[in-house]
CSV table of C-alpha atoms and ligand atoms in Angstrom, one decimal:
chain,number,residue,atom,x,y,z
A,1,MET,CA,23.5,10.2,-1.8
A,2,HIS,CA,21.4,10.6,-5.1
A,3,PRO,CA,19.3,14.0,-6.8
A,4,ALA,CA,16.2,13.6,-5.9
A,5,ARG,CA,13.4,14.3,-8.2
A,6,LEU,CA,10.1,16.2,-7.5
A,7,TRP,CA,11.0,19.2,-5.3
A,8,LYS,CA,11.3,22.4,-5.9
A,9,ALA,CA,14.4,25.5,-4.8
A,10,LEU,CA,13.2,28.5,-2.3
A,11,SER,CA,14.5,31.5,-1.3
A,12,GLY,CA,17.6,31.3,1.1
A,13,GLY,CA,18.9,27.4,-0.3
A,14,LYS,CA,15.9,26.5,1.3
A,15,VAL,CA,14.1,23.8,-0.4
A,16,GLN,CA,10.4,22.3,-0.7
A,17,CYS,CA,10.2,18.2,-1.2
A,18,ARG,CA,6.8,17.6,-3.4
A,19,LEU,CA,6.5,14.4,-3.3
A,20,CYS,CA,4.5,13.5,-0.4
A,21,SER,CA,1.6,15.8,0.8
A,22,HIS,CA,3.4,16.3,3.4
A,23,PHE,CA,5.6,19.2,1.1
A,24,CYS,CA,7.9,19.3,3.5
A,25,ARG,CA,10.3,22.5,3.8
A,26,ILE,CA,14.0,22.1,4.6
A,27,GLU,CA,16.5,24.0,5.7
A,28,LYS,CA,20.3,23.9,3.7
A,29,GLY,CA,21.3,19.9,5.8
A,30,ALA,CA,18.5,19.0,7.3
A,31,ARG,CA,15.8,16.6,6.4
A,32,GLY,CA,12.5,15.9,5.6
A,33,LYS,CA,10.1,13.9,7.4
A,34,CYS,CA,11.2,11.2,6.4
A,35,GLY,CA,14.4,11.5,8.1
A,36,VAL,CA,15.0,10.0,4.0
A,37,ARG,CA,15.6,13.3,1.7
A,38,VAL,CA,18.0,15.4,3.0
A,39,ASN,CA,19.1,19.3,1.8
A,40,GLU,CA,22.6,19.8,0.6
A,41,GLY,CA,23.7,23.2,-0.5
A,42,GLY,CA,20.1,24.1,-1.6
A,43,ALA,CA,19.7,21.2,-3.6
A,44,LEU,CA,17.2,17.8,-2.1
A,45,PHE,CA,19.0,14.3,-2.3
A,46,THR,CA,17.9,11.3,-1.6
A,47,LEU,CA,19.4,8.7,1.3
A,48,ALA,CA,17.3,5.8,0.0
A,49,TYR,CA,18.0,5.3,-3.5
A,50,ASP,CA,20.5,2.0,-3.6
A,51,ARG,CA,19.7,0.8,-0.5
A,52,VAL,CA,17.5,-2.2,0.1
A,53,ALA,CA,16.6,-3.6,3.2
A,54,ALA,CA,14.5,-6.0,3.0
A,55,VAL,CA,14.0,-8.5,0.1
A,56,ASN,CA,12.0,-11.3,-0.6
A,57,ILE,CA,9.6,-13.4,-2.9
A,58,ASP,CA,6.5,-13.8,-1.2
A,59,PRO,CA,2.7,-14.6,-3.6
A,60,VAL,CA,1.8,-12.0,-4.4
A,61,GLU,CA,-1.9,-12.3,-2.1
A,62,LYS,CA,0.9,-11.7,1.0
A,63,LYS,CA,0.3,-7.9,-0.5
A,64,PRO,CA,-2.6,-8.0,0.4
A,65,LEU,CA,-4.4,-8.3,-3.6
A,66,TYR,CA,-6.8,-11.0,-4.2
A,67,HIS,CA,-7.6,-10.1,-7.9
A,68,PHE,CA,-4.6,-9.6,-9.0
A,69,LEU,CA,-2.2,-12.4,-11.1
A,70,PRO,CA,-3.6,-14.6,-8.5
A,71,GLY,CA,-1.0,-17.0,-7.3
A,72,SER,CA,1.8,-15.9,-9.1
A,73,ARG,CA,5.6,-15.2,-7.0
A,74,THR,CA,6.2,-11.2,-7.0
A,75,PHE,CA,9.9,-10.1,-5.7
A,76,SER,CA,9.1,-7.5,-3.5
A,77,PHE,CA,12.1,-5.0,-1.5
A,78,ALA,CA,11.8,-1.8,0.9
A,79,THR,CA,14.4,0.8,1.6
A,80,MET,CA,14.2,1.6,4.7
A,81,GLY,CA,11.9,4.8,5.7
A,82,CYS,CA,7.9,6.5,5.8
A,83,ASN,CA,6.4,9.4,5.9
A,84,LEU,CA,4.3,8.4,8.1
A,85,SER,CA,4.1,7.4,12.3
A,86,CYS,CA,1.4,5.0,12.7
A,87,SER,CA,2.6,3.9,16.8
A,88,PHE,CA,1.0,0.7,15.3
A,89,CYS,CA,3.4,0.1,13.0
A,90,GLN,CA,4.4,-3.1,12.1
A,91,ASN,CA,7.1,-2.7,10.4
A,92,TYR,CA,8.8,-1.1,12.6
A,93,ASP,CA,11.8,-1.5,12.2
A,94,LEU,CA,12.5,-0.9,8.2
A,95,SER,CA,10.1,2.4,8.1
A,96,GLN,CA,10.4,4.4,12.0
A,97,PRO,CA,15.2,4.4,11.7
A,98,PRO,CA,15.6,7.8,9.0
A,99,ARG,CA,12.5,9.9,11.0
A,100,LEU,CA,14.4,8.7,14.2
A,101,GLY,CA,17.9,9.8,12.4
A,102,ARG,CA,19.4,6.6,11.0
A,103,ASP,CA,20.8,6.8,7.8
A,104,PRO,CA,19.0,4.0,5.8
A,105,SER,CA,21.2,1.2,5.8
A,106,GLY,CA,20.5,-1.8,3.3
A,107,GLN,CA,22.9,-3.5,0.4
A,108,ARG,CA,23.8,-1.5,-2.4
A,109,ALA,CA,21.0,-2.3,-5.5
A,110,THR,CA,20.3,-1.1,-9.0
A,111,PRO,CA,17.3,-1.2,-11.2
A,112,GLU,CA,19.3,-3.7,-12.9
A,113,GLY,CA,19.9,-6.1,-10.3
A,114,LEU,CA,16.8,-5.5,-9.0
A,115,VAL,CA,14.7,-6.4,-12.4
A,116,ALA,CA,17.1,-9.6,-13.1
A,117,ALA,CA,16.2,-11.2,-9.5
A,118,ALA,CA,12.6,-10.7,-10.4
A,119,GLN,CA,13.6,-12.7,-13.2
A,120,GLU,CA,15.4,-15.5,-12.2
A,121,ASN,CA,13.4,-16.5,-10.2
A,122,GLY,CA,10.1,-16.3,-12.3
A,123,CYS,CA,8.3,-13.8,-10.9
A,124,ALA,CA,6.1,-11.9,-13.2
A,125,SER,CA,5.8,-9.3,-11.2
A,126,ILE,CA,7.4,-6.6,-8.9
A,127,SER,CA,6.2,-5.3,-5.9
A,128,TYR,CA,7.2,-1.8,-4.2
A,129,THR,CA,6.4,-2.4,-0.3
A,130,TYR,CA,7.2,-3.1,3.6
A,131,SER,CA,8.1,0.5,4.4
A,132,GLU,CA,6.8,3.1,2.0
A,133,PRO,CA,7.5,3.1,-1.4
A,134,THR,CA,6.7,6.9,-2.2
A,135,VAL,CA,9.9,7.7,0.0
A,136,PHE,CA,12.1,5.8,-2.6
A,137,PHE,CA,10.7,7.1,-5.0
A,138,GLU,CA,13.8,7.6,-7.8
A,139,LEU,CA,14.0,3.5,-7.3
A,140,MET,CA,11.1,2.4,-7.5
A,141,GLN,CA,10.1,4.8,-10.3
A,142,ASP,CA,13.4,3.7,-12.4
A,143,THR,CA,13.1,-0.1,-11.8
A,144,ALA,CA,8.9,-0.2,-12.5
A,145,ARG,CA,10.6,1.2,-15.8
A,146,LEU,CA,13.3,-0.8,-16.3
A,147,ALA,CA,10.5,-4.0,-15.5
A,148,VAL,CA,7.7,-2.5,-17.7
A,149,SER,CA,10.3,-3.0,-20.5
A,150,LYS,CA,11.1,-6.3,-20.3
A,151,GLY,CA,7.5,-7.4,-19.9
A,152,LEU,CA,7.2,-7.4,-15.9
A,153,LYS,CA,3.8,-6.1,-13.8
A,154,ASN,CA,4.1,-2.6,-11.3
A,155,ILE,CA,2.8,-3.7,-7.9
A,156,MET,CA,3.0,-0.7,-5.2
A,157,VAL,CA,1.9,-0.9,-1.5
A,158,SER,CA,1.6,2.2,0.1
A,159,ASN,CA,-0.5,3.8,2.7
A,160,GLY,CA,-1.8,6.5,-0.3
A,161,PHE,CA,-0.2,10.5,1.0
A,162,GLN,CA,1.9,10.5,-2.1
A,163,SER,CA,2.2,14.3,-3.6
A,164,PRO,CA,-0.4,14.1,-6.9
A,165,GLU,CA,3.3,15.0,-9.1
A,166,CYS,CA,3.7,12.0,-7.4
A,167,LEU,CA,0.9,9.8,-8.7
A,168,ASN,CA,1.8,11.3,-12.1
A,169,GLU,CA,4.6,10.3,-12.2
A,170,LEU,CA,3.6,6.2,-11.4
A,171,GLY,CA,0.6,6.4,-13.4
A,172,PRO,CA,2.1,4.7,-16.7
A,173,LEU,CA,4.4,2.4,-14.3
A,174,ILE,CA,2.5,1.0,-12.0
A,175,HIS,CA,-0.6,-2.1,-12.4
A,176,ALA,CA,-1.6,-2.0,-9.2
A,177,ALA,CA,-2.1,-1.0,-5.4
A,178,ASN,CA,-3.1,-2.2,-2.3
A,179,ILE,CA,-3.9,1.2,0.0
A,180,ASP,CA,-4.3,0.9,3.8
A,181,LEU,CA,-7.5,3.0,4.2
A,182,LYS,CA,-6.1,3.3,8.3
A,183,GLY,CA,-9.6,4.7,9.4
A,184,PHE,CA,-12.0,7.2,8.6
A,185,LYS,CA,-11.6,10.0,11.0
A,186,SER,CA,-9.5,13.2,11.0
A,187,GLU,CA,-7.9,12.6,14.3
A,188,PHE,CA,-6.9,9.0,13.8
A,189,TYR,CA,-4.3,10.2,10.8
A,190,VAL,CA,-2.8,13.6,12.8
A,191,ASN,CA,-2.5,11.8,16.4
A,192,ILE,CA,-2.2,7.9,14.8
A,193,CYS,CA,-0.7,8.1,11.4
A,194,GLY,CA,1.6,12.0,11.5
A,195,ALA,CA,-1.1,12.3,8.7
A,196,ARG,CA,-3.8,13.8,7.2
A,197,LEU,CA,-7.0,11.7,5.7
A,198,ASP,CA,-8.6,13.8,2.7
A,199,PRO,CA,-5.2,13.5,0.8
A,200,VAL,CA,-5.6,9.8,0.8
A,201,LYS,CA,-9.7,9.8,0.0
A,202,LYS,CA,-8.9,12.3,-3.2
A,203,ASN,CA,-5.7,9.8,-3.6
A,204,LEU,CA,-7.4,7.0,-3.6
A,205,VAL,CA,-9.7,8.4,-6.3
A,206,ARG,CA,-6.9,9.3,-8.2
A,207,ILE,CA,-5.9,5.6,-8.7
A,208,ARG,CA,-9.4,3.7,-10.1
A,209,GLU,CA,-8.9,7.6,-12.2
A,210,LEU,CA,-5.4,6.1,-13.3
A,211,GLY,CA,-6.7,2.9,-13.7
A,212,TRP,CA,-4.2,0.5,-11.6
A,213,TRP,CA,-5.6,-2.1,-10.6
A,214,LEU,CA,-6.7,-1.2,-7.1
A,215,GLU,CA,-7.4,-2.8,-3.5
A,216,VAL,CA,-7.7,-1.1,0.3
A,217,THR,CA,-7.1,-2.3,2.9
A,218,THR,CA,-7.6,-1.3,6.8
A,219,LEU,CA,-5.9,-2.7,10.3
A,220,LEU,CA,-8.5,-3.2,12.5
A,221,ILE,CA,-7.8,-1.9,15.5
A,222,PRO,CA,-9.5,-1.8,18.7
A,223,GLY,CA,-10.8,1.1,20.4
A,224,LEU,CA,-9.5,3.4,17.7
A,225,ASN,CA,-10.7,2.3,14.6
A,226,ASP,CA,-13.5,0.1,15.3
A,227,ASP,CA,-16.4,2.2,15.8
A,228,PRO,CA,-19.3,0.6,13.7
A,229,ALA,CA,-20.5,4.3,12.8
A,230,GLU,CA,-17.2,4.9,11.2
A,231,LEU,CA,-16.9,2.2,9.7
A,232,ARG,CA,-20.3,2.4,7.1
A,233,GLU,CA,-18.8,5.6,7.0
A,234,LEU,CA,-15.3,4.4,4.8
A,235,ALA,CA,-17.9,1.7,3.5
A,236,ALA,CA,-19.9,4.1,2.0
A,237,PHE,CA,-16.9,5.9,0.3
A,238,LEU,CA,-15.0,3.0,-1.0
A,239,PHE,CA,-19.0,2.0,-2.7
A,240,SER,CA,-19.4,5.3,-4.2
A,241,GLU,CA,-16.0,6.9,-5.0
A,242,LEU,CA,-13.9,3.4,-6.2
A,243,GLY,CA,-17.3,1.4,-7.0
A,244,ALA,CA,-18.3,-2.1,-5.5
A,245,ASN,CA,-15.6,-4.1,-7.1
A,246,THR,CA,-12.7,-3.0,-5.0
A,247,PRO,CA,-12.2,-5.6,-3.0
A,248,TRP,CA,-12.1,-4.4,0.6
A,249,HIS,CA,-9.5,-6.2,3.0
A,250,ILE,CA,-10.3,-5.9,6.6
A,251,SER,CA,-7.3,-7.2,8.9
A,252,ARG,CA,-6.5,-8.5,12.6
A,253,PHE,CA,-4.8,-5.9,14.9
A,254,HIS,CA,-1.8,-7.3,16.9
A,255,PRO,CA,0.2,-5.1,19.3
A,256,ASP,CA,3.6,-4.0,17.9
A,257,ALA,CA,6.0,-1.4,17.9
A,258,ASP,CA,4.9,1.7,20.5
A,259,MET,CA,0.9,0.1,21.2
A,260,ARG,CA,1.0,-2.4,23.4
A,261,ASP,CA,-1.6,-1.2,25.5
A,262,ARG,CA,-4.5,-3.0,23.7
A,263,GLY,CA,-5.3,-6.8,22.7
A,264,PRO,CA,-5.5,-8.1,18.9
A,265,THR,CA,-9.0,-7.6,17.6
A,266,PRO,CA,-11.3,-9.3,18.9
A,267,LEU,CA,-13.5,-12.1,15.7
A,268,SER,CA,-16.2,-10.1,16.3
A,269,SER,CA,-15.4,-7.1,16.1
A,270,LEU,CA,-13.4,-8.1,12.1
A,271,GLU,CA,-17.1,-9.9,11.6
A,272,THR,CA,-18.7,-6.3,12.4
A,273,ALA,CA,-17.2,-4.9,9.8
A,274,TRP,CA,-16.7,-7.8,7.0
A,275,THR,CA,-20.7,-7.5,7.4
A,276,ILE,CA,-21.2,-3.6,7.1
A,277,GLY,CA,-18.6,-3.6,4.2
A,278,LYS,CA,-21.3,-5.9,2.6
A,279,GLU,CA,-24.5,-4.3,3.6
A,280,ALA,CA,-23.0,-1.5,1.5
A,281,GLY,CA,-23.2,-3.1,-1.2
A,282,LEU,CA,-19.2,-4.2,-1.8
A,283,HIS,CA,-18.6,-7.1,-4.3
A,284,TYR,CA,-15.2,-8.4,-1.8
A,285,VAL,CA,-14.5,-8.0,1.8
A,286,TYR,CA,-11.6,-10.6,3.2
A,287,VAL,CA,-11.1,-10.8,6.9
A,288,GLY,CA,-7.1,-11.3,7.3
A,289,ASN,CA,-4.8,-12.0,9.6
A,290,VAL,CA,-7.7,-14.8,10.9
A,291,PRO,CA,-6.4,-18.8,10.2
A,292,GLY,CA,-8.9,-20.9,8.5
A,293,ASP,CA,-11.5,-18.0,7.9
A,294,GLU,CA,-13.6,-18.8,5.0
A,295,ARG,CA,-14.0,-15.0,4.6
A,296,ASN,CA,-10.4,-15.1,2.9
A,297,SER,CA,-11.7,-17.1,0.3
A,298,THR,CA,-13.1,-14.9,-3.3
A,299,PHE,CA,-17.2,-15.1,-3.4
A,300,CYS,CA,-19.2,-15.2,-7.2
A,301,PRO,CA,-21.5,-12.1,-5.9
A,302,GLU,CA,-23.7,-14.1,-8.4
A,303,CYS,CA,-24.3,-17.2,-6.9
A,304,GLY,CA,-21.9,-17.3,-4.2
A,305,LYS,CA,-20.0,-20.2,-5.3
A,306,THR,CA,-15.9,-20.1,-4.8
A,307,VAL,CA,-13.8,-18.8,-7.2
A,308,ILE,CA,-11.0,-18.5,-5.6
A,309,GLY,CA,-10.1,-20.6,-2.2
A,310,ARG,CA,-7.2,-19.7,-0.3
A,311,SER,CA,-5.8,-20.5,2.8
A,312,GLY,CA,-3.7,-18.2,4.1
A,313,PHE,CA,-1.7,-16.9,1.6
A,314,ALA,CA,-1.7,-19.8,-0.3
A,315,VAL,CA,-4.2,-20.5,-3.8
A,316,LEU,CA,-5.9,-24.1,-3.2
A,317,ALA,CA,-9.0,-24.2,-6.1
A,318,LYS,CA,-9.6,-21.5,-9.4
A,319,ASN,CA,-12.9,-22.2,-10.2
A,320,LEU,CA,-12.0,-19.4,-13.2
A,321,LYS,CA,-12.5,-19.4,-16.9
A,322,ASN,CA,-11.8,-16.6,-18.9
A,323,GLY,CA,-12.1,-14.2,-15.6
A,324,LYS,CA,-15.7,-15.5,-15.2
A,325,CYS,CA,-17.2,-17.9,-12.5
A,326,ALA,CA,-17.1,-21.2,-13.9
A,327,ALA,CA,-20.8,-22.1,-11.7
A,328,CYS,CA,-22.5,-19.0,-13.3
A,329,GLY,CA,-20.6,-17.6,-15.9
A,330,ARG,CA,-20.8,-14.1,-13.9
A,331,SER,CA,-17.9,-12.4,-14.7
A,332,VAL,CA,-15.1,-11.5,-10.9
A,333,ALA,CA,-14.0,-8.3,-11.6
A,334,GLY,CA,-9.7,-7.7,-11.5
A,335,VAL,CA,-6.5,-9.1,-13.9
A,336,PHE,CA,-6.3,-12.6,-14.5
A,337,GLU,CA,-3.8,-13.4,-17.2
B,1,SF4,S1,9.0,11.9,0.4
B,1,SF4,FE1,7.7,13.2,2.1
B,1,SF4,S2,7.9,13.1,4.5
B,1,SF4,FE2,9.3,13.0,3.0
B,1,SF4,S3,10.8,14.8,2.7
B,1,SF4,FE3,9.6,14.4,1.0
B,1,SF4,S4,7.5,15.7,2.2
B,1,SF4,FE4,8.7,15.0,3.0
């Protein structure tokens, strides 16, 4: 166990966790909703600080981040645990066991060891990803601090359900984020994800203010969040609150975890969503999880030429000069150096 940060003592030995927007009130001996944070004797501890359950060196495109150091490698890791309970989770074995009462398991790790491994493997960044990095905040914060001191960038891939305090603490440490906007109906967040939509919307706007490079992902699930009217509202929010230069990744659902009662997202739904994103004024809309789809590449918003060609997560060609389209000179949004 490691002392947790961002909590306050309440009366009677209870504590309130201030890490995510659940703001759990936790009795002595009990854990919060995520199952990762425990009240021991009136103080809050994390069970995930030194237990890394997944480590990989990924292309940054896999996060997905398409406009942040494209073609670079990112040292990616996770502990177990998540503060949401999405029934369609595609990383169920990593995210959900602590919620079901199991202690987070994994290899022993330290911030020093993780940063050294990132450097040894020629990575430009470290990604806090796979499960939900909010619930391993202490490890992320210590690793990110050290990474910055060594000249590495930090990437957070998250459901965006942090508390305002948590985002403020991470503000100076994180350089880029991919945040899920899982749908645009409150009932969807409450009934399918065990969370709420409003904090995620507020956090997206806050992340924009913090100046991180931001991309947004929506997993399109047949019959649940693929209604064109809902998608139009979502895309209008991205455009008006986050800006036309915010990349939107529309990702194909495959049956998984507790959601096997429907097939993969039809290609026609992905096409409809893509068109809605473009009609809303977004410059960079991507279709993910569909091998060979040309909408996985980046096109210049001015002349339409391919500026970053991709096949899956591989960058095939970059037609950029100093962050501008090599054909017409129009600036392409992102962090390229
Ligand atoms: S991180 Fe969120 S879910 Fe976990 S204990 Fe804290 S408030 Fe509760």
